[in-house]
Coordinates of N, CA and C in Angstrom, one line a residue:
Chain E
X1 N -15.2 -23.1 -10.3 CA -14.9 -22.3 -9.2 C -13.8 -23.0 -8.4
X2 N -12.6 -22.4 -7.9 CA -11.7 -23.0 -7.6 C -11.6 -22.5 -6.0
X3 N -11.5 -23.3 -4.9 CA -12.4 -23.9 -3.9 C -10.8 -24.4 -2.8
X4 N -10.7 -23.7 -1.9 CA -10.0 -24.0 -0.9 C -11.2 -24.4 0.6
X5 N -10.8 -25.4 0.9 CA -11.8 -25.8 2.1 C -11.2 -26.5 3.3
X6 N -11.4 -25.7 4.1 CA -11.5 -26.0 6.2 C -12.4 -26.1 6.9
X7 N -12.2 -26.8 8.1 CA -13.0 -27.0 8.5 C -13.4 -25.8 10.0
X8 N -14.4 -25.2 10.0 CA -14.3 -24.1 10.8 C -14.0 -24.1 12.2
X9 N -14.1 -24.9 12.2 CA -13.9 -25.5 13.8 C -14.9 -24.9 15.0
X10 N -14.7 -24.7 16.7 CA -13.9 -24.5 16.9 C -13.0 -25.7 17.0
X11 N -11.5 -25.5 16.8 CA -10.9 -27.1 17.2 C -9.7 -26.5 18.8
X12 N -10.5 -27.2 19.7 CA -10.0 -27.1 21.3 C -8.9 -28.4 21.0
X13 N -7.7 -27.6 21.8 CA -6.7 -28.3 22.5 C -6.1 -27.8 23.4
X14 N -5.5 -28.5 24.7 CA -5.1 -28.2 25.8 C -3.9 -27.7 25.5
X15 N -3.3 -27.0 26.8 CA -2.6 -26.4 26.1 C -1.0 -27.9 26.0
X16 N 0.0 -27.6 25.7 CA 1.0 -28.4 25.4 C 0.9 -29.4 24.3
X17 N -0.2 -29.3 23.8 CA -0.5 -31.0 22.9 C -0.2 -30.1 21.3
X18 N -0.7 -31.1 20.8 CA -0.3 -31.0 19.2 C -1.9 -30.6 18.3
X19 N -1.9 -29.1 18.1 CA -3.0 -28.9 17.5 C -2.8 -29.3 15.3
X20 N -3.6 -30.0 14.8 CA -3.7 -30.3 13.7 C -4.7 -29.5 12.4
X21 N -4.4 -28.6 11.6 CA -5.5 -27.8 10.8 C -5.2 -28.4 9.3
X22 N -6.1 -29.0 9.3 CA -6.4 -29.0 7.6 C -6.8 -28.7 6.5
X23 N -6.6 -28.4 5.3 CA -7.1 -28.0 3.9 C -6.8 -28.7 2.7
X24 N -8.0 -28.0 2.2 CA -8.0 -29.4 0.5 C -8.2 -28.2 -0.4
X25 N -8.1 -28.3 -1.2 CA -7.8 -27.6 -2.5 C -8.4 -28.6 -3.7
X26 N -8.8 -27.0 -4.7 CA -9.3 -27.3 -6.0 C -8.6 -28.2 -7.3
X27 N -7.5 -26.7 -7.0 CA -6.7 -26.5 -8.4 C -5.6 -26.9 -8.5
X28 N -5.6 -28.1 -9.1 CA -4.3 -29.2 -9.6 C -3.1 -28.4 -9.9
X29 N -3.2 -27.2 -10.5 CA -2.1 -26.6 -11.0 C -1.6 -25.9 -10.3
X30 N -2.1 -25.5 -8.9 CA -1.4 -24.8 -7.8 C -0.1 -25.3 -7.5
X31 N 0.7 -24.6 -7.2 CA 2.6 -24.9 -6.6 C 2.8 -24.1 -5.4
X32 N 1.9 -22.9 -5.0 CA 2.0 -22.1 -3.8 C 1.0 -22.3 -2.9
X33 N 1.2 -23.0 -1.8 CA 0.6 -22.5 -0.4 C 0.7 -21.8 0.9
X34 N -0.1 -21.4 1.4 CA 0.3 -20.5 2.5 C -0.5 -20.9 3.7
X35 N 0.3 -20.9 4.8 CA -0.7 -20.8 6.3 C -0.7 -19.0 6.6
X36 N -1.7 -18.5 6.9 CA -1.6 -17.5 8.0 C -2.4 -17.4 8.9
X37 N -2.5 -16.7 9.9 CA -2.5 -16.7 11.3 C -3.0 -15.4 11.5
X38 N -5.1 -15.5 11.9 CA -5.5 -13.9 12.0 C -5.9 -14.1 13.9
X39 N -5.6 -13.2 14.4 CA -6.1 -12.8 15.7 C -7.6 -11.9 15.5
X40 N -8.3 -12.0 16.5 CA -9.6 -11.0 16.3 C -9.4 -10.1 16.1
X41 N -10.1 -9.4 15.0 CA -9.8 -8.0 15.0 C -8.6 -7.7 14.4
X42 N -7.7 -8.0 13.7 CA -6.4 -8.1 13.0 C -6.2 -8.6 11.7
X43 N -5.3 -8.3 11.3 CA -4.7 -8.8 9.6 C -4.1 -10.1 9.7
X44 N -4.3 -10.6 9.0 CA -3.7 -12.0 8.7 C -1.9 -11.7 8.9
X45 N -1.6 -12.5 9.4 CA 0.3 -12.5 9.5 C 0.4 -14.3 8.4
X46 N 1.8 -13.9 8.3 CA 2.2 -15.0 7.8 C 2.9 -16.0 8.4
X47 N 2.7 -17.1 8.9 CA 3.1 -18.3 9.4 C 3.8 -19.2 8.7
X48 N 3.8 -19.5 7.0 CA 4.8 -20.6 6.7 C 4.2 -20.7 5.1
X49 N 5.1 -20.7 4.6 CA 4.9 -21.0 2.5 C 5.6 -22.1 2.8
X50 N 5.0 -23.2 1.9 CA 5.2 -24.7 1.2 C 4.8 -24.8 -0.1
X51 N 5.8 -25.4 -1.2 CA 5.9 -25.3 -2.2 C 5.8 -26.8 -2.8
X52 N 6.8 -27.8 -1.9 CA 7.3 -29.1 -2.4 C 6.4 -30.4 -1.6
X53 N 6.0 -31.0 -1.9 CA 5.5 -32.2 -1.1 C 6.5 -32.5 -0.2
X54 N 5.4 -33.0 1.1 CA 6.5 -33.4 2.1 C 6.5 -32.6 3.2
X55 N 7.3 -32.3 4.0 CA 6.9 -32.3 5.7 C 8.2 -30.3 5.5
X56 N 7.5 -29.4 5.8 CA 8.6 -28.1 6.1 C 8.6 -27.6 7.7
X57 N 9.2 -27.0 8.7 CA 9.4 -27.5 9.4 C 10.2 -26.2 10.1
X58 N 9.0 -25.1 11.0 CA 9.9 -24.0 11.3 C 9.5 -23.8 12.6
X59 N 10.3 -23.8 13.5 CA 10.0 -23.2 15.2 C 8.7 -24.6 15.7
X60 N 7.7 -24.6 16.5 CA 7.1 -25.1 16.5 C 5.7 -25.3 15.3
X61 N 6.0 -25.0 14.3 CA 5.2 -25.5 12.9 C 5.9 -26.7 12.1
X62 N 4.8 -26.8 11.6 CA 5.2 -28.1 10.7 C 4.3 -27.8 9.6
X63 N 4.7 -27.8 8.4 CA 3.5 -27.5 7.6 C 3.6 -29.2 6.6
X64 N 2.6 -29.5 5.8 CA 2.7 -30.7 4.9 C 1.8 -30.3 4.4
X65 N 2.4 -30.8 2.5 CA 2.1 -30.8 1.6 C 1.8 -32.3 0.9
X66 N 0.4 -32.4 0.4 CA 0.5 -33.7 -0.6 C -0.5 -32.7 -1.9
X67 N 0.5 -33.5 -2.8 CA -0.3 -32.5 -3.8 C -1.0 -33.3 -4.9
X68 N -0.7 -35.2 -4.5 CA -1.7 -36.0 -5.3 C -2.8 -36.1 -5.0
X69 N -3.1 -35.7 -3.2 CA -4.1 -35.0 -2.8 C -4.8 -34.1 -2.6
X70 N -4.4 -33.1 -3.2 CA -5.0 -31.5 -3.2 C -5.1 -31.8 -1.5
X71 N -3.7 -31.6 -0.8 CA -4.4 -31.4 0.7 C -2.7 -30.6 1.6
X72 N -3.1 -30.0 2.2 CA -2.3 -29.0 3.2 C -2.5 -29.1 4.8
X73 N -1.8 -29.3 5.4 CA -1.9 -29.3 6.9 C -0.7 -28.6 7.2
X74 N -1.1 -27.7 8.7 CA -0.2 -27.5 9.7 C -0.4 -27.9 11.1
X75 N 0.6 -28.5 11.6 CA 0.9 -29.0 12.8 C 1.3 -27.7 13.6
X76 N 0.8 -27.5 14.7 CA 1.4 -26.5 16.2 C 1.6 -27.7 16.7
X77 N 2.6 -27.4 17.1 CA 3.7 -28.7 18.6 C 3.8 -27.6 19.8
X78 N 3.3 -27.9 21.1 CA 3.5 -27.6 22.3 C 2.7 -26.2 22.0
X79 N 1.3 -26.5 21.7 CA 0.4 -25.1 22.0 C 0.4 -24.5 23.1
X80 N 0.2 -23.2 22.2 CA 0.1 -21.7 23.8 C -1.4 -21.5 23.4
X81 N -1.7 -20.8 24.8 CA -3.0 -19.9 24.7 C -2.6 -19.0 23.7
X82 N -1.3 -18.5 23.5 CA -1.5 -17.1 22.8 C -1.4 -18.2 21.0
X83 N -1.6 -18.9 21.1 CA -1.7 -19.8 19.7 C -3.5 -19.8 19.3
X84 N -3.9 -18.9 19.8 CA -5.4 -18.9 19.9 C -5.8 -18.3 19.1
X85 N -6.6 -18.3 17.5 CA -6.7 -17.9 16.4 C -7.3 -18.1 15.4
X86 N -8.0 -17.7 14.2 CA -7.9 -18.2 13.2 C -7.0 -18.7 12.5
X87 N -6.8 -19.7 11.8 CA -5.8 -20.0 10.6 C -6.3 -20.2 9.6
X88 N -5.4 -19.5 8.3 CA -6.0 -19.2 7.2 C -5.1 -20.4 6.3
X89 N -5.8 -21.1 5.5 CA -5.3 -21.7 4.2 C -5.4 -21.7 2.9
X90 N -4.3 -21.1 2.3 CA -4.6 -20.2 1.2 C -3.6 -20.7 0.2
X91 N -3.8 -20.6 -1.3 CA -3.1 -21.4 -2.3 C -3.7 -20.5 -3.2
X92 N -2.3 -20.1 -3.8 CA -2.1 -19.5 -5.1 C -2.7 -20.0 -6.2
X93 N -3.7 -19.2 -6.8 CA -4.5 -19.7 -8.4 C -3.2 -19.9 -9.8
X94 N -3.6 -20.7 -10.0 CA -2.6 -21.0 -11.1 C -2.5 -20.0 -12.1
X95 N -1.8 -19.5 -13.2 CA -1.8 -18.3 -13.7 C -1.9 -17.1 -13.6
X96 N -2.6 -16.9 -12.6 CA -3.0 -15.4 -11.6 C -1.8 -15.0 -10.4
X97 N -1.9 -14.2 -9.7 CA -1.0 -13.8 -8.9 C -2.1 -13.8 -7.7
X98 N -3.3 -14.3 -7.8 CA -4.4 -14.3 -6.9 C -3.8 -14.8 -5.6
X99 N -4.3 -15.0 -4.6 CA -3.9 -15.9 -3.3 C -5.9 -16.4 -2.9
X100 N -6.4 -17.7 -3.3 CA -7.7 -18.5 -3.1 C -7.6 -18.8 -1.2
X101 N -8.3 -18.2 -0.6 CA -8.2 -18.3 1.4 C -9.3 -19.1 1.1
X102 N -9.3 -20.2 2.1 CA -10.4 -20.9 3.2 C -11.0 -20.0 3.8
X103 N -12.1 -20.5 4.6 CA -12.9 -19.4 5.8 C -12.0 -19.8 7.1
X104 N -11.3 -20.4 7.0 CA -9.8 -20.3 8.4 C -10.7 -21.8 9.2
X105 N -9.9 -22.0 10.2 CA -10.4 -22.8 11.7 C -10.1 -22.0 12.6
X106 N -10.8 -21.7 13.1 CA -10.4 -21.5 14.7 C -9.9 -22.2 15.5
X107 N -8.7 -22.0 15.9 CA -8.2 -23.2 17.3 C -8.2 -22.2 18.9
X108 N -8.8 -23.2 19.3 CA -8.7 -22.6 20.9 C -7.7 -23.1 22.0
X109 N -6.7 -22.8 22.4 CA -6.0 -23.6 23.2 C -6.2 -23.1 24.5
X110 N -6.5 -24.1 25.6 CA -6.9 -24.1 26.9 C -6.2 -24.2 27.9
X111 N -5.7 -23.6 28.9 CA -4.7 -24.0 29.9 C -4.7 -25.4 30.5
Chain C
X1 N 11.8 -7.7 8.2 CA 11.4 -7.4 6.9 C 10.4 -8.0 6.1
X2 N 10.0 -7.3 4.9 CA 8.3 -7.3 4.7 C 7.3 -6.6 5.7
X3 N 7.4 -5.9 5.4 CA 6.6 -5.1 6.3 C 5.8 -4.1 5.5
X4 N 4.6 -4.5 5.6 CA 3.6 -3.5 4.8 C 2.5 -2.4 5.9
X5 N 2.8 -1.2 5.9 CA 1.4 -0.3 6.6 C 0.6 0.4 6.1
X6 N -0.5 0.9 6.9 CA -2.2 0.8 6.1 C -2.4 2.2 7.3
X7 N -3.2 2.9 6.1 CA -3.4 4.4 6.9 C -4.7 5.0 6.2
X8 N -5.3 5.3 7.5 CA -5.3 5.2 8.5 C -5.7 4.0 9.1
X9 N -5.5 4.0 10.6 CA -5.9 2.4 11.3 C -7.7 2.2 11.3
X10 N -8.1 3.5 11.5 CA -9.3 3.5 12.1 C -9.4 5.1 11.5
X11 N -11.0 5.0 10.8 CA -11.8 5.9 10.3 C -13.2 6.1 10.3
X12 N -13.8 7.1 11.0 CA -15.2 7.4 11.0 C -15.6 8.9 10.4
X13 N -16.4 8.3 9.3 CA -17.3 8.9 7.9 C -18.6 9.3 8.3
X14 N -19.3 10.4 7.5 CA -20.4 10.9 7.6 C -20.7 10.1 5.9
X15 N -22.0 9.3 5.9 CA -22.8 8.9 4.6 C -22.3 9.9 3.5
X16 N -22.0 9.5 2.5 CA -21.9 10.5 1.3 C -20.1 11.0 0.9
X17 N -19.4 10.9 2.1 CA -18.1 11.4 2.0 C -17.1 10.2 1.4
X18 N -16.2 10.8 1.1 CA -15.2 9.8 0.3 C -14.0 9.6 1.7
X19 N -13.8 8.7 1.4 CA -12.2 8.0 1.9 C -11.5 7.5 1.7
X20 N -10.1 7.7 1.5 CA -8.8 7.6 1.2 C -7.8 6.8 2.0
X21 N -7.1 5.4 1.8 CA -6.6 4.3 2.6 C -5.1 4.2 1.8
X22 N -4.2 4.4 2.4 CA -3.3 4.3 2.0 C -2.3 2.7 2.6
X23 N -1.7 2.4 1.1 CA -1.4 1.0 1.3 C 0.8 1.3 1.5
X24 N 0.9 0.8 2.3 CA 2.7 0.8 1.4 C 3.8 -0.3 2.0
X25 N 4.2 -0.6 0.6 CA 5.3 -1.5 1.5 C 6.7 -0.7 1.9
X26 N 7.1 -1.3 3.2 CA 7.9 0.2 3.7 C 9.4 -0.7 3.5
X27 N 9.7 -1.9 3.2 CA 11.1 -2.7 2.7 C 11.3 -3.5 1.6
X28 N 10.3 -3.5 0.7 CA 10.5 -4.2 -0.2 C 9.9 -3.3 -1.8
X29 N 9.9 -3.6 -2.5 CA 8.8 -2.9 -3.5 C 8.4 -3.9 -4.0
X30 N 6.6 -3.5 -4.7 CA 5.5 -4.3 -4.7 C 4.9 -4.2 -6.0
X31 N 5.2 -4.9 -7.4 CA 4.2 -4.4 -8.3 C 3.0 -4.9 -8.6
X32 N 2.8 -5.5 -7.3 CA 1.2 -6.0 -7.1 C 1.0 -5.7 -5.9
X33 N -0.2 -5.6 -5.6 CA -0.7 -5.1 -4.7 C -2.5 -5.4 -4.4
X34 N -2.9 -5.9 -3.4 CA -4.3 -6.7 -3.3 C -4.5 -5.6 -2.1
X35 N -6.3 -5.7 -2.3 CA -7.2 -5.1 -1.5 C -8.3 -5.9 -1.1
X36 N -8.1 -6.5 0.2 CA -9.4 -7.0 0.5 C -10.3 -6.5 1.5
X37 N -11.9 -6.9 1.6 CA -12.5 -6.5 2.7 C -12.7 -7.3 3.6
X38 N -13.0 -7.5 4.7 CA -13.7 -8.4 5.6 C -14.5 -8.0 6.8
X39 N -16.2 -9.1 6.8 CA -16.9 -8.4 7.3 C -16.9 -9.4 8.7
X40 N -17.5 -8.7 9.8 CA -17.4 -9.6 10.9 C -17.6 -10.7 10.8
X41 N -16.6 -11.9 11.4 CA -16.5 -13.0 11.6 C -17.3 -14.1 10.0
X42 N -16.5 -13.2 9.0 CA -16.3 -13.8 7.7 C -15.0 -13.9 7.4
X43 N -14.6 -14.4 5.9 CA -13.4 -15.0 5.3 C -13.0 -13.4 4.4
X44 N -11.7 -13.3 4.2 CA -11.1 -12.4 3.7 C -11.9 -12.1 2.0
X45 N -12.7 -11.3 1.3 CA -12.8 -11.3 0.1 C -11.9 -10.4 -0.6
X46 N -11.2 -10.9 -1.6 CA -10.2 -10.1 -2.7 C -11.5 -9.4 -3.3
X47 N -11.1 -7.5 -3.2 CA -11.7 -6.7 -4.4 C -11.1 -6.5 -5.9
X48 N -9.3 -6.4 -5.2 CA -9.3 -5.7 -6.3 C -8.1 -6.1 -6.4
X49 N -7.1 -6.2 -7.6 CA -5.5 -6.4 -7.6 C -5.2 -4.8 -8.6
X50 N -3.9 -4.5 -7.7 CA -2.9 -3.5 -7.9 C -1.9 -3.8 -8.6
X51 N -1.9 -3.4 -9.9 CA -0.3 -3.2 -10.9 C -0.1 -1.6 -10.6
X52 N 1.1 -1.5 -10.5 CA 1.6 -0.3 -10.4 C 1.9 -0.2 -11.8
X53 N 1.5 1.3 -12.0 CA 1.8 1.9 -13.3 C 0.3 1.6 -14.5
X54 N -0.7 0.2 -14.1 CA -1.4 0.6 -14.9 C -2.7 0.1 -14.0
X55 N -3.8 0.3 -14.9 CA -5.4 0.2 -14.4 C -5.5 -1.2 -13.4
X56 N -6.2 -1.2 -12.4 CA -6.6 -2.2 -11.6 C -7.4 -2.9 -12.1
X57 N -7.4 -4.4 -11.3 CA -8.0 -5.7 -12.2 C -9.2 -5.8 -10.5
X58 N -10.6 -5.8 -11.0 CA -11.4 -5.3 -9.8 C -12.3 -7.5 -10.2
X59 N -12.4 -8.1 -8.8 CA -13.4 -8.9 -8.9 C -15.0 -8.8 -9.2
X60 N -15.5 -9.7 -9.8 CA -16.4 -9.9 -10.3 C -17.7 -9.0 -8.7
X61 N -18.4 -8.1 -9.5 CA -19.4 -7.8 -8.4 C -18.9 -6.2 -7.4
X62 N -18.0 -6.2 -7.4 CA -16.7 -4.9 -7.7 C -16.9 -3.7 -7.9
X63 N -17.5 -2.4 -7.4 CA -17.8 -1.5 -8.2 C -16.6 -0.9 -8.4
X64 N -15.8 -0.3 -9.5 CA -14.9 -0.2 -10.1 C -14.9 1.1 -9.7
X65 N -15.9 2.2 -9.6 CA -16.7 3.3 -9.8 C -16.5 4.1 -7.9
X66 N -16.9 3.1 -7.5 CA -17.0 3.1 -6.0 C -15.6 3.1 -5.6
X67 N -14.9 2.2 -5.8 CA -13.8 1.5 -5.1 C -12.4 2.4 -6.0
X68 N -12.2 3.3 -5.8 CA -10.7 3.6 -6.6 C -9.7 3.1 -6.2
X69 N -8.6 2.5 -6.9 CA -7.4 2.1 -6.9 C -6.9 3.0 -7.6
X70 N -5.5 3.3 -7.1 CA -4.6 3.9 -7.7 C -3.0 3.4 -7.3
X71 N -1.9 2.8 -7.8 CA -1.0 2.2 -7.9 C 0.0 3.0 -8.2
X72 N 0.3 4.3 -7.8 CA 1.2 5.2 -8.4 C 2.8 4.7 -8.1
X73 N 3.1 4.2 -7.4 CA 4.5 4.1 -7.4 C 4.5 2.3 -6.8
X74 N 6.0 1.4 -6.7 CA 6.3 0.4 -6.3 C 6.2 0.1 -4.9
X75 N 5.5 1.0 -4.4 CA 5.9 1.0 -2.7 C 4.2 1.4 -2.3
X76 N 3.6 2.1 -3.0 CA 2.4 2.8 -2.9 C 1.1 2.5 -3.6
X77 N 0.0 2.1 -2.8 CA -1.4 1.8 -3.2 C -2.0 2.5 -2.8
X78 N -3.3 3.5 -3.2 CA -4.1 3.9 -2.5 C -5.7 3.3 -3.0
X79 N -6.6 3.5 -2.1 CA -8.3 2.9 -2.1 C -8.7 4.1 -1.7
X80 N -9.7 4.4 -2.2 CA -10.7 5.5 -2.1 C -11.9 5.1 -2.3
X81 N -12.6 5.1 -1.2 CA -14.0 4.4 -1.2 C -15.1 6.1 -1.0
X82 N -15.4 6.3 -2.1 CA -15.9 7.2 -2.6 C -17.8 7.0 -2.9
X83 N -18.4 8.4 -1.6 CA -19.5 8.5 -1.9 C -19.8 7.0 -0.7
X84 N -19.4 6.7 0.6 CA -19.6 5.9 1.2 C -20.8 5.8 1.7
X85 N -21.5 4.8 2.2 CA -22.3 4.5 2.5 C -22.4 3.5 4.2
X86 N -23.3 3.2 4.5 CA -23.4 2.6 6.0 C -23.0 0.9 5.5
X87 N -22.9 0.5 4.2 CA -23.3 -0.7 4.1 C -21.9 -0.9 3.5
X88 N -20.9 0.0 3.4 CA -19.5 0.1 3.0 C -18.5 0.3 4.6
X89 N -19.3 0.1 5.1 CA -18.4 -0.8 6.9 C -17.8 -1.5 6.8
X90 N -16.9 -1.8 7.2 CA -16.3 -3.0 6.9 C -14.5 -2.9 8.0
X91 N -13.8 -4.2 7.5 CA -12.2 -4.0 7.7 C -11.8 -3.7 6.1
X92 N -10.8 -2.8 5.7 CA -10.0 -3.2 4.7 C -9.0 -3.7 4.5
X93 N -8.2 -4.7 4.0 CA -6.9 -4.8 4.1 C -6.4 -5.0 2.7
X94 N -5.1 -4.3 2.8 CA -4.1 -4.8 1.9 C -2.8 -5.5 1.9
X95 N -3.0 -6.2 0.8 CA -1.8 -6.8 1.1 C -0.6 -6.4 -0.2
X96 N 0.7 -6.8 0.0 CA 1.7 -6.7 -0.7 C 2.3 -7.3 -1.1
X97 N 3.0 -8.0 -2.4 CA 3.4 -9.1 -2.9 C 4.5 -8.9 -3.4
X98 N 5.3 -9.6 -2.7 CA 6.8 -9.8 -2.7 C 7.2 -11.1 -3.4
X99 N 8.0 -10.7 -4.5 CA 8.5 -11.6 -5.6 C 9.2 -12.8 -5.1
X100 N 8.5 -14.7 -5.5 CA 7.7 -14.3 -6.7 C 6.4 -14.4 -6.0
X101 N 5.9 -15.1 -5.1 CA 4.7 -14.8 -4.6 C 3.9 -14.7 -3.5
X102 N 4.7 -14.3 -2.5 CA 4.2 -14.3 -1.0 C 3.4 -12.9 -0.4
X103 N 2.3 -12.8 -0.3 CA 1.6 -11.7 0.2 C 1.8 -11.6 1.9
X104 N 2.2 -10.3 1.7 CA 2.8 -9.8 3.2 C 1.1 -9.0 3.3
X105 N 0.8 -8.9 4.7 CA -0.6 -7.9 4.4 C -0.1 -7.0 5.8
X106 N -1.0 -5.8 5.3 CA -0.7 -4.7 6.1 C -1.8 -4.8 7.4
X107 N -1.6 -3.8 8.6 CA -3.0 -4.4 9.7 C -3.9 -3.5 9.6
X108 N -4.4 -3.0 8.3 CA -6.4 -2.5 8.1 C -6.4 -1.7 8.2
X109 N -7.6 -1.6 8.0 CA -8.3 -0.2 8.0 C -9.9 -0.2 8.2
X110 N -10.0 -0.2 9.7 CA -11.4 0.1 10.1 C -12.4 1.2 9.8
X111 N -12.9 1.2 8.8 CA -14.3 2.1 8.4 C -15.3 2.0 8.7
X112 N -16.0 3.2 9.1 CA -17.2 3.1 9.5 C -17.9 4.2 9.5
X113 N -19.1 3.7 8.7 CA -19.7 5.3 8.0 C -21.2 5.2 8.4
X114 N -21.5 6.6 9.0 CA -22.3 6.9 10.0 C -24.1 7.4 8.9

């Protein structure tokens, strides 16, 4: 069974600091991951695809990839309240067109 | 761009009646196409994947029977949750997959059968 895992959080940060979400992964043969971004009550949006090991790098995101780790993070730099969410981490099944989601973290950012 | 919508937003059913959710991507065309549910303050579950042009590939536990997919065109999905029930509540969403693999998803479809 191929297994994307987060940690649920809630994970509190004030607001302006650097919130951190992590994920690990199953399946060695994955090359696609994804962050998205669900509000309550809403559809998942999309926040950021990484493909290559190494640091990608859009607006205030940062996403990183190590793939000798089976492991994914995204960085928020200078959190808003309205940064207040679930985040989903999700990695493409190898040979499938599937997309494998975590159960997200919630981050709460606090004034 | 990428932009997928989901019709209706919000739907309330009498037990027993069928309903019809329309999926579409409105800038791109899609020959896959995903349908998930999600129940409160759970993780997204994949039902079913959309090829356009032929039969839907439904996950394990799935009623195939219950849950209609239909994929008629590159732009068009529809779900038909047919013969609904109270325990067929849910959010639905779809998403759309834009070559080679990024799922755009549309914003749901709240059901709720009385």
């Amino acid at each position: 069974q191929k297994e994307v895992e987060q940690n649920s959080g809630p994970l509190s940060v004030p607001e302006g600091a650097i919130a951190s979400l992590n994920c690990t992964y199953s399946d060695r043969g994955s090359q696609s991951f994804f962050w998205y971004r669900q509000y309550s009550g809403k559809s998942p949006e999309l926040i950021m695809s990484i493909y290559s090991n190494g640091d990608k790098e859009d607006g205030r995101f940062t996403a990183q990839l190590n793939k000798a780790s089976q492991y994914v993070s995204l960085l928020i730099r200078d959190s808003q309240p309205s940064d207040s969410a679930t985040y989903l981490c999700a990695v493409e099944e190898r040979d499938t067109d599937k997309l494998i989601f975590g159960t997200g973290t919630r981050l709460q950012v606090f004034p | 761009g990428a932009v997928v919508s989901q019709h209706p937003s919000r739907v309330i059913c009498k037990s027993g009646t069928s309903v019809k959710i329309e999926c579409r991507s409105l800038d791109f065309q899609a020959t896959t196409m995903f349908w998930y549910r999600q129940f409160p303050k759970q993780s997204l579950m994949l039902m079913a994947t959309s090829n356009e042009g032929s039969k839907a590939t439904y996950e394990q536990g799935v009623e195939k029977d219950k849950f209609l997919i239909n994929h008629a065109s590159l732009t068009l999905s529809t779900l038909t949750v047919t013969s609904a029930h109270p325990e067929d509540s849910s959010f639905y969403i779809c998403s759309a997959r834009l070559y080679p693999d990024t799922q755009y998803f549309g914003p749901g479809t709240r059901l709720t059968v009385l």
